[in-house]
GROMACS .gro file of N, CA and C in nm:
model
  411
    1MET      N    1   9.555  11.237   8.595
    1MET     CA    2   9.572  11.163   8.489
    1MET      C    3   9.676  11.054   8.495
    2VAL      N    4   9.637  10.932   8.459
    2VAL     CA    5   9.749  10.830   8.454
    2VAL      C    6   9.810  10.843   8.321
    3SER      N    7   9.945  10.786   8.347
    3SER     CA    8  10.077  10.816   8.235
    3SER      C    9  10.045  10.703   8.162
    4LEU      N   10  10.103  10.705   8.032
    4LEU     CA   11  10.111  10.592   7.947
    4LEU      C   12  10.214  10.481   8.025
    5THR      N   13  10.332  10.521   8.093
    5THR     CA   14  10.407  10.441   8.165
    5THR      C   15  10.335  10.377   8.276
    6HIS      N   16  10.273  10.439   8.338
    6HIS     CA   17  10.192  10.378   8.444
    6HIS      C   18  10.112  10.253   8.396
    7GLU      N   19  10.030  10.278   8.280
    7GLU     CA   20   9.930  10.192   8.223
    7GLU      C   21  10.022  10.064   8.176
    8LYS      N   22  10.144  10.093   8.131
    8LYS     CA   23  10.229   9.955   8.085
    8LYS      C   24  10.276   9.898   8.219
    9LEU      N   25  10.301   9.962   8.335
    9LEU     CA   26  10.337   9.873   8.447
    9LEU      C   27  10.192   9.796   8.502
   10VAL      N   28  10.067   9.853   8.487
   10VAL     CA   29   9.996   9.748   8.530
   10VAL      C   30   9.944   9.649   8.441
   11GLU      N   31   9.963   9.685   8.311
   11GLU     CA   32   9.971   9.567   8.233
   11GLU      C   33  10.105   9.442   8.259
   12MET      N   34  10.196   9.505   8.301
   12MET     CA   35  10.291   9.397   8.358
   12MET      C   36  10.252   9.312   8.440
   13ILE      N   37  10.161   9.356   8.536
   13ILE     CA   38  10.114   9.274   8.667
   13ILE      C   39  10.016   9.212   8.598
   14LEU      N   40   9.931   9.243   8.531
   14LEU     CA   41   9.823   9.147   8.475
   14LEU      C   42   9.869   9.048   8.376
   15LYS      N   43  10.003   9.082   8.317
   15LYS     CA   44  10.067   8.971   8.238
   15LYS      C   45  10.125   8.849   8.322
   16TRP      N   46  10.186   8.919   8.451
   16TRP     CA   47  10.240   8.835   8.523
   16TRP      C   48  10.139   8.733   8.605
   17LEU      N   49  10.018   8.787   8.620
   17LEU     CA   50   9.914   8.725   8.668
   17LEU      C   51   9.840   8.606   8.580
   18GLU      N   52   9.895   8.616   8.461
   18GLU     CA   53   9.836   8.512   8.346
   18GLU      C   54   9.928   8.406   8.356
   19HIS      N   55  10.050   8.420   8.410
   19HIS     CA   56  10.134   8.301   8.416
   19HIS      C   57  10.137   8.234   8.560
   20LYS      N   58  10.054   8.297   8.632
   20LYS     CA   59  10.049   8.209   8.781
   20LYS      C   60   9.951   8.104   8.752
   21GLU      N   61   9.970   8.001   8.820
   21GLU     CA   62   9.838   7.900   8.841
   21GLU      C   63   9.721   7.942   8.948
   22LEU      N   64   9.651   7.996   8.879
   22LEU     CA   65   9.530   8.070   8.941
   22LEU      C   66   9.402   7.966   8.954
   23GLY      N   67   9.317   7.964   9.083
   23GLY     CA   68   9.220   7.882   9.055
   23GLY      C   69   9.118   7.938   8.978
   24SER      N   70   8.978   7.823   8.937
   24SER     CA   71   8.886   7.867   8.866
   24SER      C   72   8.788   7.977   8.915
   25ASP      N   73   8.814   7.998   9.070
   25ASP     CA   74   8.732   8.074   9.103
   25ASP      C   75   8.804   8.253   9.163
   26THR      N   76   8.919   8.250   9.078
   26THR     CA   77   8.985   8.364   9.098
   26THR      C   78   8.939   8.506   9.033
   27GLN      N   79   8.925   8.594   9.102
   27GLN     CA   80   8.851   8.754   9.074
   27GLN      C   81   8.955   8.845   9.064
   28ILE      N   82   8.976   8.905   8.951
   28ILE     CA   83   9.071   9.010   8.936
   28ILE      C   84   9.017   9.145   8.902
   29PHE      N   85   9.053   9.234   9.006
   29PHE     CA   86   9.018   9.376   8.966
   29PHE      C   87   9.125   9.457   8.942
   30CYS      N   88   9.101   9.560   8.856
   30CYS     CA   89   9.199   9.641   8.820
   30CYS      C   90   9.149   9.786   8.798
   31ASP      N   91   9.230   9.868   8.848
   31ASP     CA   92   9.220  10.027   8.833
   31ASP      C   93   9.301  10.085   8.713
   32GLY      N   94   9.270  10.053   8.598
   32GLY     CA   95   9.330  10.100   8.495
   32GLY      C   96   9.284  10.147   8.390
   33VAL      N   97   9.321  10.217   8.297
   33VAL     CA   98   9.249  10.309   8.193
   33VAL      C   99   9.260  10.178   8.076
   34GLY      N  100   9.146  10.193   7.981
   34GLY     CA  101   9.151  10.087   7.884
   34GLY      C  102   9.151   9.942   7.904
   35VAL      N  103   9.139   9.899   8.059
   35VAL     CA  104   9.118   9.755   8.069
   35VAL      C  105   8.963   9.734   8.089
   36LEU      N  106   8.927   9.677   7.987
   36LEU     CA  107   8.788   9.625   7.968
   36LEU      C  108   8.772   9.508   8.054
   37GLY      N  109   8.640   9.491   8.084
   37GLY     CA  110   8.589   9.351   8.162
   37GLY      C  111   8.633   9.356   8.306
   38LEU      N  112   8.709   9.433   8.366
   38LEU     CA  113   8.745   9.442   8.518
   38LEU      C  114   8.710   9.560   8.569
   39ALA      N  115   8.637   9.523   8.686
   39ALA     CA  116   8.595   9.603   8.778
   39ALA      C  117   8.723   9.666   8.867
   40LYS      N  118   8.663   9.809   8.905
   40LYS     CA  119   8.777   9.851   8.994
   40LYS      C  120   8.784   9.804   9.146
   41PRO      N  121   8.918   9.783   9.208
   41PRO     CA  122   8.927   9.731   9.338
   41PRO      C  123   8.870   9.828   9.426
   42LYS      N  124   8.845   9.763   9.539
   42LYS     CA  125   8.782   9.853   9.644
   42LYS      C  126   8.917   9.912   9.719
   43LYS      N  127   8.869  10.025   9.812
   43LYS     CA  128   8.989  10.054   9.886
   43LYS      C  129   9.017   9.993   9.999
   44ILE      N  130   9.144   9.999  10.008
   44ILE     CA  131   9.213   9.926  10.129
   44ILE      C  132   9.306  10.027  10.205
   45GLY      N  133   9.269  10.060  10.322
   45GLY     CA  134   9.342  10.138  10.425
   45GLY      C  135   9.318  10.293  10.356
   46GLY      N  136   9.211  10.310  10.265
   46GLY     CA  137   9.197  10.456  10.218
   46GLY      C  138   9.270  10.471  10.067
   47TYR      N  139   9.337  10.342  10.009
   47TYR     CA  140   9.368  10.373   9.898
   47TYR      C  141   9.319  10.265   9.802
   48VAL      N  142   9.323  10.259   9.685
   48VAL     CA  143   9.290  10.193   9.595
   48VAL      C  144   9.424  10.122   9.522
   49PRO      N  145   9.415  10.007   9.518
   49PRO     CA  146   9.515   9.952   9.462
   49PRO      C  147   9.506   9.934   9.291
   50ASP      N  148   9.622   9.925   9.226
   50ASP     CA  149   9.611   9.926   9.060
   50ASP      C  150   9.552   9.785   9.046
   51VAL      N  151   9.583   9.658   9.090
   51VAL     CA  152   9.547   9.524   9.098
   51VAL      C  153   9.510   9.487   9.211
   52PHE      N  154   9.401   9.389   9.252
   52PHE     CA  155   9.377   9.322   9.347
   52PHE      C  156   9.289   9.179   9.276
   53CYS      N  157   9.381   9.059   9.353
   53CYS     CA  158   9.334   8.943   9.288
   53CYS      C  159   9.312   8.843   9.398
   54SER      N  160   9.214   8.780   9.403
   54SER     CA  161   9.161   8.693   9.509
   54SER      C  162   9.125   8.565   9.467
   55MET      N  163   9.169   8.461   9.538
   55MET     CA  164   9.123   8.345   9.505
   55MET      C  165   9.044   8.245   9.649
   56PRO      N  166   8.943   8.272   9.645
   56PRO     CA  167   8.849   8.275   9.778
   56PRO      C  168   8.880   8.101   9.810
   57SER      N  169   8.890   8.015   9.724
   57SER     CA  170   8.910   7.838   9.772
   57SER      C  171   9.035   7.831   9.847
   58THR      N  172   9.134   7.917   9.785
   58THR     CA  173   9.265   7.866   9.886
   58THR      C  174   9.309   7.991   9.984
   59GLY      N  175   9.224   8.110   9.958
   59GLY     CA  176   9.231   8.241  10.080
   59GLY      C  177   9.363   8.292  10.032
   60HIS      N  178   9.408   8.288   9.924
   60HIS     CA  179   9.535   8.358   9.874
   60HIS      C  180   9.484   8.496   9.801
   61MET      N  181   9.560   8.603   9.832
   61MET     CA  182   9.530   8.755   9.777
   61MET      C  183   9.674   8.793   9.715
   62ILE      N  184   9.648   8.879   9.600
   62ILE     CA  185   9.736   8.935   9.548
   62ILE      C  186   9.729   9.087   9.557
   63ILE      N  187   9.803   9.173   9.588
   63ILE     CA  188   9.783   9.330   9.553
   63ILE      C  189   9.894   9.389   9.487
   64GLY      N  190   9.863   9.437   9.360
   64GLY     CA  191   9.946   9.482   9.296
   64GLY      C  192   9.969   9.628   9.251
   65GLY      N  193  10.064   9.725   9.272
   65GLY     CA  194  10.084   9.853   9.265
   65GLY      C  195  10.167   9.873   9.132
   66ALA      N  196  10.150   9.958   9.053
   66ALA     CA  197  10.256  10.011   8.932
   66ALA      C  198  10.299  10.176   9.000
   67LYS      N  199  10.441  10.131   8.987
   67LYS     CA  200  10.496  10.246   9.052
   67LYS      C  201  10.645  10.313   8.950
   68THR      N  202  10.603  10.429   8.871
   68THR     CA  203  10.688  10.509   8.833
   68THR      C  204  10.796  10.546   8.902
   69PRO      N  205  10.912  10.581   8.851
   69PRO     CA  206  11.034  10.640   8.921
   69PRO      C  207  10.993  10.758   9.010
   70ASN      N  208  10.906  10.835   8.976
   70ASN     CA  209  10.846  10.924   9.038
   70ASN      C  210  10.749  10.936   9.191
   71ASP      N  211  10.655  10.810   9.157
   71ASP     CA  212  10.582  10.786   9.264
   71ASP      C  213  10.658  10.687   9.381
   72LEU      N  214  10.761  10.591   9.345
   72LEU     CA  215  10.837  10.501   9.427
   72LEU      C  216  10.846  10.563   9.526
   73GLU      N  217  10.947  10.664   9.555
   73GLU     CA  218  11.006  10.694   9.717
   73GLU      C  219  10.919  10.790   9.778
   74THR      N  220  10.808  10.824   9.782
   74THR     CA  221  10.704  10.905   9.833
   74THR      C  222  10.639  10.883   9.972
   75ARG      N  223  10.584  10.950  10.040
   75ARG     CA  224  10.534  10.918  10.158
   75ARG      C  225  10.422  10.860  10.144
   76HIS      N  226  10.334  10.906  10.043
   76HIS     CA  227  10.213  10.839   9.985
   76HIS      C  228  10.245  10.712   9.955
   77THR      N  229  10.360  10.668   9.884
   77THR     CA  230  10.341  10.518   9.847
   77THR      C  231  10.427  10.449   9.983
   78LYS      N  232  10.462  10.460  10.055
   78LYS     CA  233  10.516  10.397  10.167
   78LYS      C  234  10.389  10.384  10.246
   79ASN      N  235  10.309  10.483  10.280
   79ASN     CA  236  10.154  10.478  10.354
   79ASN      C  237  10.080  10.380  10.266
   80GLN      N  238  10.054  10.397  10.169
   80GLN     CA  239  10.012  10.275  10.073
   80GLN      C  240  10.033  10.132  10.087
   81LEU      N  241  10.168  10.109  10.061
   81LEU     CA  242  10.195   9.980  10.067
   81LEU      C  243  10.187   9.939  10.210
   82GLU      N  244  10.233  10.024  10.305
   82GLU     CA  245  10.199   9.942  10.478
   82GLU      C  246  10.052   9.903  10.454
   83ALA      N  247   9.966  10.014  10.426
   83ALA     CA  248   9.808   9.962  10.435
   83ALA      C  249   9.809   9.827  10.348
   84TYR      N  250   9.846   9.800  10.247
   84TYR     CA  251   9.814   9.674  10.135
   84TYR      C  252   9.888   9.536  10.233
   85ALA      N  253  10.021   9.581  10.288
   85ALA     CA  254  10.090   9.472  10.354
   85ALA      C  255   9.993   9.436  10.465
   86ASP      N  256   9.962   9.552  10.567
   86ASP     CA  257   9.882   9.472  10.659
   86ASP      C  258   9.776   9.429  10.644
   87TYR      N  259   9.683   9.474  10.529
   87TYR     CA  260   9.563   9.404  10.494
   87TYR      C  261   9.591   9.258  10.445
   88LEU      N  262   9.680   9.236  10.388
   88LEU     CA  263   9.709   9.081  10.333
   88LEU      C  264   9.763   8.993  10.466
   89ALA      N  265   9.853   9.075  10.545
   89ALA     CA  266   9.883   8.998  10.675
   89ALA      C  267   9.764   8.958  10.743
   90LEU      N  268   9.654   9.020  10.760
   90LEU     CA  269   9.547   9.009  10.844
   90LEU      C  270   9.415   8.939  10.777
   91HIS      N  271   9.393   8.962  10.621
   91HIS     CA  272   9.285   8.896  10.563
   91HIS      C  273   9.318   8.792  10.492
   92SER      N  274   9.432   8.750  10.466
   92SER     CA  275   9.457   8.627  10.378
   92SER      C  276   9.522   8.528  10.426
   93GLU      N  277   9.493   8.405  10.381
   93GLU     CA  278   9.577   8.278  10.449
   93GLU      C  279   9.739   8.285  10.394
   94SER      N  280   9.744   8.340  10.269
   94SER     CA  281   9.861   8.377  10.227
   94SER      C  282   9.861   8.502  10.124
   95GLY      N  283   9.963   8.561  10.096
   95GLY     CA  284   9.933   8.691  10.039
   95GLY      C  285  10.039   8.730   9.956
   96GLU      N  286  10.036   8.812   9.845
   96GLU     CA  287  10.131   8.860   9.803
   96GLU      C  288  10.123   9.000   9.780
   97LEU      N  289  10.232   9.096   9.800
   97LEU     CA  290  10.234   9.227   9.749
   97LEU      C  291  10.324   9.251   9.632
   98VAL      N  292  10.293   9.315   9.548
   98VAL     CA  293  10.382   9.295   9.418
   98VAL      C  294  10.378   9.486   9.367
   99ILE      N  295  10.523   9.503   9.330
   99ILE     CA  296  10.525   9.609   9.276
   99ILE      C  297  10.567   9.593   9.114
  100ALA      N  298  10.524   9.682   9.015
  100ALA     CA  299  10.598   9.679   8.899
  100ALA      C  300  10.641   9.815   8.884
  101THR      N  301  10.783   9.818   8.847
  101THR     CA  302  10.851   9.946   8.829
  101THR      C  303  10.937   9.921   8.709
  102ARG      N  304  11.035  10.037   8.680
  102ARG     CA  305  11.136  10.016   8.597
  102ARG      C  306  11.244   9.913   8.640
  103PHE      N  307  11.309   9.860   8.566
  103PHE     CA  308  11.446   9.776   8.594
  103PHE      C  309  11.534   9.880   8.669
  104ALA      N  310  11.567   9.990   8.639
  104ALA     CA  311  11.661  10.091   8.718
  104ALA      C  312  11.614  10.096   8.868
  105TRP      N  313  11.469  10.112   8.859
  105TRP     CA  314  11.436  10.152   9.005
  105TRP      C  315  11.403  10.003   9.082
  106ALA      N  316  11.416   9.873   9.047
  106ALA     CA  317  11.385   9.767   9.126
  106ALA      C  318  11.459   9.730   9.238
  107PRO      N  319  11.578   9.767   9.250
  107PRO     CA  320  11.612   9.759   9.377
  107PRO      C  321  11.582   9.845   9.504
  108CYS      N  322  11.552   9.967   9.455
  108CYS     CA  323  11.494  10.064   9.531
  108CYS      C  324  11.349  10.006   9.569
  109ALA      N  325  11.262   9.956   9.475
  109ALA     CA  326  11.121   9.900   9.523
  109ALA      C  327  11.142   9.752   9.606
  110ARG      N  328  11.235   9.687   9.593
  110ARG     CA  329  11.255   9.577   9.693
  110ARG      C  330  11.302   9.616   9.805
  111SER      N  331  11.362   9.714   9.839
  111SER     CA  332  11.416   9.754   9.980
  111SER      C  333  11.290   9.830  10.022
  112ILE      N  334  11.216   9.901   9.972
  112ILE     CA  335  11.097   9.942  10.027
  112ILE      C  336  11.004   9.842  10.081
  113LEU      N  337  10.961   9.753   9.982
  113LEU     CA  338  10.899   9.641  10.030
  113LEU      C  339  10.929   9.526  10.141
  114ASN      N  340  11.091   9.520  10.150
  114ASN     CA  341  11.115   9.432  10.267
  114ASN      C  342  11.116   9.504  10.384
  115ASN      N  343  11.104   9.672  10.387
  115ASN     CA  344  11.125   9.711  10.520
  115ASN      C  345  10.956   9.752  10.546
  116LEU      N  346  10.874   9.702  10.485
  116LEU     CA  347  10.746   9.754  10.525
  116LEU      C  348  10.724   9.678  10.669
  117ASN      N  349  10.654   9.741  10.756
  117ASN     CA  350  10.653   9.692  10.923
  117ASN      C  351  10.572   9.525  10.904
  118SER      N  352  10.466   9.490  10.859
  118SER     CA  353  10.446   9.358  10.876
  118SER      C  354  10.530   9.274  10.788
  119VAL      N  355  10.635   9.308  10.688
  119VAL     CA  356  10.707   9.209  10.627
  119VAL      C  357  10.818   9.189  10.695
  120ARG      N  358  10.880   9.313  10.764
  120ARG     CA  359  10.987   9.274  10.851
  120ARG      C  360  10.947   9.235  10.978
  121THR      N  361  10.863   9.232  11.075
  121THR     CA  362  10.808   9.191  11.178
  121THR      C  363  10.739   9.061  11.171
  122LYS      N  364  10.678   8.994  11.071
  122LYS     CA  365  10.576   8.903  11.051
  122LYS      C  366  10.594   8.833  10.950
  123GLY      N  367  10.702   8.849  10.857
  123GLY     CA  368  10.745   8.793  10.736
  123GLY      C  369  10.651   8.753  10.644
  124LYS      N  370  10.530   8.847  10.638
  124LYS     CA  371  10.434   8.804  10.538
  124LYS      C  372  10.381   8.964  10.538
  125PRO      N  373  10.303   8.976  10.408
  125PRO     CA  374  10.292   8.897  10.285
  125PRO      C  375  10.423   8.879  10.224
  126GLU      N  376  10.412   8.750  10.140
  126GLU     CA  377  10.541   8.758  10.028
  126GLU      C  378  10.554   8.912   9.952
  127VAL      N  379  10.650   8.930   9.923
  127VAL     CA  380  10.679   9.057   9.822
  127VAL      C  381  10.749   8.995   9.702
  128GLN      N  382  10.707   9.071   9.594
  128GLN     CA  383  10.746   9.056   9.429
  128GLN      C  384  10.768   9.183   9.396
  129VAL      N  385  10.892   9.196   9.301
  129VAL     CA  386  10.928   9.305   9.227
  129VAL      C  387  10.920   9.288   9.056
  130LEU      N  388  10.833   9.350   9.024
  130LEU     CA  389  10.827   9.300   8.863
  130LEU      C  390  10.896   9.414   8.789
  131CYS      N  391  10.997   9.362   8.690
  131CYS     CA  392  11.039   9.492   8.612
  131CYS      C  393  11.018   9.460   8.449
  132GLU      N  394  11.038   9.504   8.347
  132GLU     CA  395  11.052   9.509   8.194
  132GLU      C  396  11.116   9.340   8.195
  133PHE      N  397  11.210   9.299   8.269
  133PHE     CA  398  11.255   9.179   8.245
  133PHE      C  399  11.211   9.058   8.334
  134GLY      N  400  11.119   9.091   8.378
  134GLY     CA  401  11.021   8.976   8.435
  134GLY      C  402  11.057   8.999   8.621
  135ILE      N  403  11.071   8.887   8.686
  135ILE     CA  404  11.079   8.896   8.830
  135ILE      C  405  11.211   8.942   8.872
  136TRP      N  406  11.231   9.060   8.933
  136TRP     CA  407  11.361   9.100   8.974
  136TRP      C  408  11.404   9.048   9.121
  137GLY      N  409  11.518   9.004   9.130
  137GLY     CA  410  11.570   8.968   9.288
  137GLY      C  411  11.522   8.839   9.277
   0.00000   0.00000   0.00000
């Protein structure tokens, strides 16, 4: 069961996407309760992201994950984020991996993203942390 907190974090990613300059060919897929008109993202490395955004004309992709404090520091999340980062590094011309979490957990989320293998060794994908006050860090 998806919590209300998780749903609000997914909404945070979708609202952040609304403010980005996205091309007319942008495709957004969302794994959320109550989100109408959006298809569920495909599995990536065995995991379904909360949000998947693709801009075919530019080759840019964004994968977003909503992480409550209880989810953030689990082995499951680390494996999931590694799979997403590897996918973006291999399959996009440019990519962003985004975590939405609570403000108090934003430093932890930033550390987790910065320590992902492909981010550390290849410098890609770009990583972003969102919280209730906007982009963190």
